[in-house]
XYZ file of C-alpha atoms in Angstrom:
343
model
C 20.912 -16.190 -7.524
C 18.919 -13.870 -9.722
C 15.120 -14.231 -9.605
C 13.339 -15.677 -12.587
C 11.362 -13.069 -14.467
C 8.208 -14.237 -16.156
C 6.016 -11.914 -18.215
C 2.335 -11.832 -17.275
C -0.751 -10.701 -19.190
C 0.735 -7.968 -21.195
C -1.450 -7.346 -24.209
C -2.218 -3.749 -25.062
C -3.710 -2.461 -28.291
C -1.074 -0.568 -30.246
C -3.185 0.153 -33.280
C -4.002 3.724 -34.226
C -3.988 6.251 -36.944
C -1.073 6.295 -39.361
C 1.625 8.616 -38.151
C 0.753 8.232 -34.442
C 3.862 7.710 -32.281
C 4.276 4.134 -31.010
C 3.088 3.501 -27.486
C 5.454 2.059 -24.845
C 5.305 -1.677 -24.183
C 3.949 -2.405 -20.720
C 4.156 -5.543 -18.610
C 4.133 -6.927 -15.092
C 7.086 -9.208 -14.358
C 7.168 -11.870 -11.639
C 10.202 -11.835 -9.346
C 10.873 -14.827 -7.057
C 11.697 -13.525 -3.587
C 13.201 -16.735 -2.182
C 11.038 -16.421 0.936
C 7.625 -17.690 1.988
C 6.991 -14.842 4.390
C 3.685 -12.967 4.216
C 4.413 -9.457 2.949
C 2.060 -6.592 3.760
C 3.612 -3.414 2.303
C 6.091 -2.072 -0.248
C 7.750 1.348 -0.506
C 10.254 2.840 -2.980
C 12.252 6.058 -2.721
C 13.280 5.959 -6.371
C 13.401 3.494 -9.254
C 16.157 1.443 -7.535
C 15.823 1.617 -3.761
C 12.864 0.003 -2.030
C 11.678 -2.026 0.956
C 9.026 -4.645 1.711
C 7.821 -5.699 5.167
C 5.816 -8.583 6.571
C 6.064 -11.550 8.853
C 4.341 -14.795 9.722
C 3.661 -17.193 12.555
C 7.135 -18.690 12.257
C 9.007 -15.403 11.792
C 9.741 -13.927 15.188
C 10.110 -10.166 15.081
C 8.841 -9.726 11.498
C 10.821 -9.451 8.269
C 12.251 -6.605 6.165
C 13.420 -6.870 2.566
C 15.594 -4.296 0.801
C 16.493 -3.858 -2.870
C 18.934 -1.574 -4.678
C 18.127 -2.698 -8.226
C 14.441 -1.900 -8.608
C 13.149 -5.102 -7.039
C 15.047 -7.627 -9.145
C 17.020 -8.914 -6.152
C 16.375 -8.592 -2.408
C 18.210 -9.023 0.871
C 16.220 -9.928 3.960
C 16.592 -9.661 7.693
C 14.184 -10.985 10.302
C 13.816 -10.107 13.965
C 13.213 -6.422 13.224
C 11.085 -6.105 16.345
C 12.392 -7.332 19.683
C 11.260 -10.802 20.847
C 7.812 -10.855 22.407
C 6.667 -12.485 25.598
C 3.859 -14.158 23.660
C 4.801 -17.142 21.472
C 4.654 -16.910 17.681
C 5.599 -14.284 15.163
C 4.078 -10.971 14.211
C 3.315 -8.977 11.079
C 4.927 -5.715 10.088
C 2.144 -4.019 8.146
C 3.447 -0.754 6.666
C 6.783 0.872 5.848
C 7.794 4.437 4.951
C 11.226 5.954 4.358
C 11.898 9.694 4.466
C 15.292 9.220 2.816
C 17.960 6.510 2.578
C 18.637 6.779 6.321
C 15.369 7.501 8.139
C 12.475 5.063 7.989
C 9.437 3.849 9.935
C 7.514 0.579 10.274
C 4.189 -0.105 11.988
C 2.839 -3.516 12.820
C 0.884 -5.749 15.158
C 1.184 -5.870 18.923
C 1.901 -2.194 19.565
C 4.878 -1.809 17.257
C 6.012 1.472 15.721
C 9.689 1.249 14.808
C 12.193 3.834 13.606
C 15.606 3.617 11.942
C 18.122 6.401 11.370
C 20.843 4.280 9.777
C 19.129 2.931 6.688
C 17.509 -0.032 8.400
C 20.567 -1.582 10.055
C 19.015 -0.989 13.475
C 15.388 -0.405 14.452
C 14.160 1.115 17.695
C 10.688 1.118 19.146
C 9.213 4.596 19.442
C 8.154 5.260 23.032
C 4.440 5.146 23.769
C 2.243 5.960 26.749
C -1.015 4.385 25.597
C -2.327 1.368 23.701
C -3.216 2.986 20.373
C -0.549 0.955 18.608
C -2.439 -2.345 18.558
C -2.461 -3.685 15.002
C -1.487 -0.538 13.108
C -2.093 -1.000 9.372
C -1.120 2.128 7.427
C 1.511 4.849 7.605
C 2.133 8.104 5.715
C 4.278 11.249 5.898
C 3.486 14.408 3.921
C 6.846 16.038 4.694
C 9.838 15.555 6.984
C 7.897 16.491 10.117
C 4.231 15.508 9.750
C 3.071 11.889 9.605
C 0.156 9.642 10.561
C -0.385 5.985 11.423
C -3.747 4.242 11.659
C -5.169 0.812 12.431
C -7.557 -1.134 14.602
C -5.999 0.425 17.683
C -6.602 4.000 16.602
C -4.890 6.955 14.958
C -1.560 8.562 15.853
C 0.168 11.697 14.578
C 3.702 13.061 14.696
C 4.713 16.685 14.157
C 8.418 16.263 14.935
C 9.610 13.862 12.281
C 8.540 10.718 14.101
C 10.439 11.295 17.353
C 7.128 11.301 19.239
C 3.563 10.286 18.382
C 0.219 11.038 20.010
C -3.457 10.355 19.309
C -5.689 13.283 18.269
C -8.483 14.558 20.493
C -11.030 12.834 18.246
C -9.999 9.144 18.308
C -10.366 7.383 14.968
C -9.821 3.861 13.700
C -9.324 2.781 10.122
C -7.591 0.522 7.607
C -5.988 3.131 5.330
C -5.159 6.840 5.463
C -4.111 9.537 3.013
C -3.175 13.199 3.547
C -2.472 15.693 0.756
C -0.936 18.260 3.122
C -0.577 18.870 6.861
C -4.271 19.713 7.304
C -6.380 17.786 4.789
C -6.712 14.030 4.984
C -9.055 11.059 4.728
C -9.305 7.589 6.210
C -11.373 4.518 5.360
C -12.288 1.417 7.311
C -14.677 -1.445 7.764
C -18.440 -1.322 7.127
C -18.164 1.438 4.534
C -16.555 4.016 6.834
C -15.105 7.081 5.055
C -13.957 10.076 7.106
C -12.207 13.375 6.379
C -10.342 16.044 8.340
C -9.345 19.633 7.574
C -7.368 20.304 10.755
C -4.593 17.739 10.616
C -6.590 14.947 12.201
C -7.787 16.887 15.221
C -11.425 16.368 14.282
C -13.075 14.158 11.659
C -16.286 14.259 9.616
C -17.954 10.975 8.672
C -19.319 10.617 5.153
C -22.899 9.364 5.183
C -23.117 6.536 2.633
C -26.203 6.480 0.422
C -27.763 3.058 -0.135
C -26.263 2.667 -3.603
C -22.761 2.918 -2.149
C -23.274 -0.046 0.138
C -21.070 -0.700 3.148
C -18.085 -2.744 1.985
C -14.986 -3.049 4.098
C -12.555 -0.549 2.572
C -8.891 -1.625 2.574
C -7.072 0.884 0.359
C -7.180 4.650 -0.196
C -5.470 7.064 -2.580
C -5.809 10.739 -3.522
C -4.155 11.995 -6.711
C -4.773 15.613 -5.655
C -6.955 17.454 -3.158
C -10.152 16.631 -5.068
C -9.772 13.222 -6.723
C -9.616 10.149 -4.521
C -10.381 6.413 -4.649
C -11.202 3.779 -2.041
C -11.051 0.034 -2.774
C -12.353 -2.937 -0.851
C -14.449 -6.078 -0.684
C -15.990 -7.721 -3.722
C -14.119 -5.557 -6.219
C -15.606 -2.393 -4.723
C -14.201 0.941 -5.896
C -15.482 4.383 -4.920
C -14.366 7.718 -6.363
C -14.705 11.317 -5.240
C -14.085 14.331 -7.458
C -14.899 16.983 -4.871
C -12.485 16.263 -2.052
C -14.612 13.630 -0.363
C -17.900 15.501 -0.080
C -19.566 12.924 -2.336
C -18.501 9.460 -3.463
C -19.738 7.253 -6.294
C -19.165 3.579 -7.000
C -17.097 2.579 -10.025
C -17.171 -0.791 -11.799
C -13.947 -2.751 -11.343
C -14.967 -5.771 -13.403
C -13.420 -8.234 -10.923
C -14.788 -10.080 -7.861
C -11.512 -9.881 -5.939
C -10.999 -8.244 -2.574
C -9.161 -5.099 -3.637
C -6.507 -4.308 -1.050
C -4.612 -1.306 -2.395
C -4.845 1.453 -5.016
C -2.375 4.031 -6.340
C -2.525 6.768 -8.996
C 0.156 8.795 -10.762
C -2.359 11.553 -11.612
C -6.137 11.923 -11.700
C -6.389 9.721 -14.796
C -3.905 6.823 -14.572
C -3.933 4.340 -11.724
C -3.816 0.707 -10.607
C -5.401 -1.481 -7.948
C -4.451 -4.936 -6.660
C -6.321 -7.650 -4.811
C -7.002 -11.361 -4.523
C -9.789 -13.925 -4.674
C -9.800 -16.481 -1.868
C -12.100 -18.851 -3.773
C -9.643 -19.251 -6.666
C -6.417 -18.424 -4.832
C -5.376 -15.875 -7.455
C -4.468 -12.189 -7.543
C -5.323 -9.470 -10.017
C -3.910 -6.141 -11.139
C -6.430 -3.780 -12.715
C -5.690 -0.434 -14.321
C -7.441 2.681 -15.567
C -6.456 5.512 -17.889
C -9.608 7.612 -17.412
C -9.846 8.189 -13.674
C -11.705 4.956 -13.039
C -14.546 5.451 -15.489
C -13.328 2.138 -16.921
C -11.054 -0.458 -15.364
C -9.368 -3.378 -17.149
C -7.475 -6.373 -15.828
C -3.789 -6.006 -16.652
C -2.323 -9.103 -14.990
C -3.374 -12.166 -13.012
C -1.101 -14.367 -10.927
C -2.115 -17.742 -9.409
C -1.552 -18.878 -5.827
C -0.878 -15.352 -4.599
C -2.741 -12.800 -2.475
C -1.512 -9.369 -3.534
C -1.993 -6.942 -0.646
C 0.199 -3.913 -1.315
C 0.940 -1.662 -4.275
C 3.405 1.177 -4.768
C 3.423 3.326 -7.906
C 6.437 5.573 -8.314
C 5.629 6.973 -11.765
C 4.232 5.842 -15.119
C 7.148 3.486 -15.722
C 7.697 1.939 -12.275
C 5.366 0.124 -9.891
C 5.510 -2.889 -7.550
C 3.017 -5.196 -5.830
C 3.512 -7.827 -3.142
C 1.478 -10.062 -0.830
C 1.305 -13.618 0.410
C 0.786 -17.109 -0.951
C -2.836 -18.223 -0.951
C -2.320 -21.900 -1.687
C 1.026 -23.414 -0.799
C 2.402 -26.389 -2.676
C 5.923 -27.444 -3.733
C 5.317 -26.290 -7.294
C 4.403 -22.770 -6.144
C 7.989 -22.048 -5.107
C 8.736 -18.966 -3.034
C 6.768 -15.793 -2.553
C 6.400 -13.538 -5.608
C 6.722 -9.809 -6.220
C 5.217 -8.108 -9.270
C 7.356 -5.463 -10.946
C 5.900 -3.148 -13.587
C 7.916 -2.187 -16.633
C 7.016 0.373 -19.289
C 9.661 0.618 -21.972
C 9.650 4.052 -23.568
C 9.705 3.950 -27.364
C 11.255 6.765 -29.350
C 8.885 8.221 -31.994
């Protein structure tokens, strides 16, 4: 059964000087997923093929969703991770695919999983330590080099994910971003922002001035090697224009906990988050590198946690239900559409 698409908050000013080419119409569309699982991450290889991961207390082994039509319809399979000795389910927190065959998932309870057949089968990557506890974020910069980070620590692979090891300088964090094999950043709780120039071997901690505060940072994105953004508690957004040497707060205009941020270049980007007090989620956007942010969509009864921006015309956001009731239906996914208009 096809999901019901409902247009959300889609008003953009199209006025301008006579003779200006028309701007594309832009909107976020709600897709019913048919599941009440709690989803933590979304990843797309192209405009059609993508995956979401998550779990819940009643979903043993976590859950994986796959789409081949840009997120309009999904197929799900649970039990991705092997059954645990402890009762209850677990959360799969981040997903990354190198191509249509090779992918990785990290999650709670020491799970880092790998597939080489497009997700039909998943195998736990061997480990010899306990760094895998509650891994939250995952990124590859090429076919060989990748990183995973979470409350348990930081891990790195240099052989395409066949093996992983912690660096000499142990680090913990909530989100990570590398622009190449050497230069990367991570953010975490209590205002922590760190950077590395040697592939994660050693890290430098950014000393926050008082005006920055110490919010818990949950999301991180770099558009290039100089321009980056961190998002977190209370609508907090910080930006660097010098590769992380200095950071300055930006005004988001929303009180939500911002969980994720993504940019297509140093000017255009989005962030998503949710407000526990109202049980609603927000999508905010910027066209000027974060100098100004505006709310682009709001969805009730949802806690948007993850965002993936492929390009200017395609983006997706997913999360969990904040307030469950029969009228809320199943979990929702937000799908961004930007229809190009010929001049």
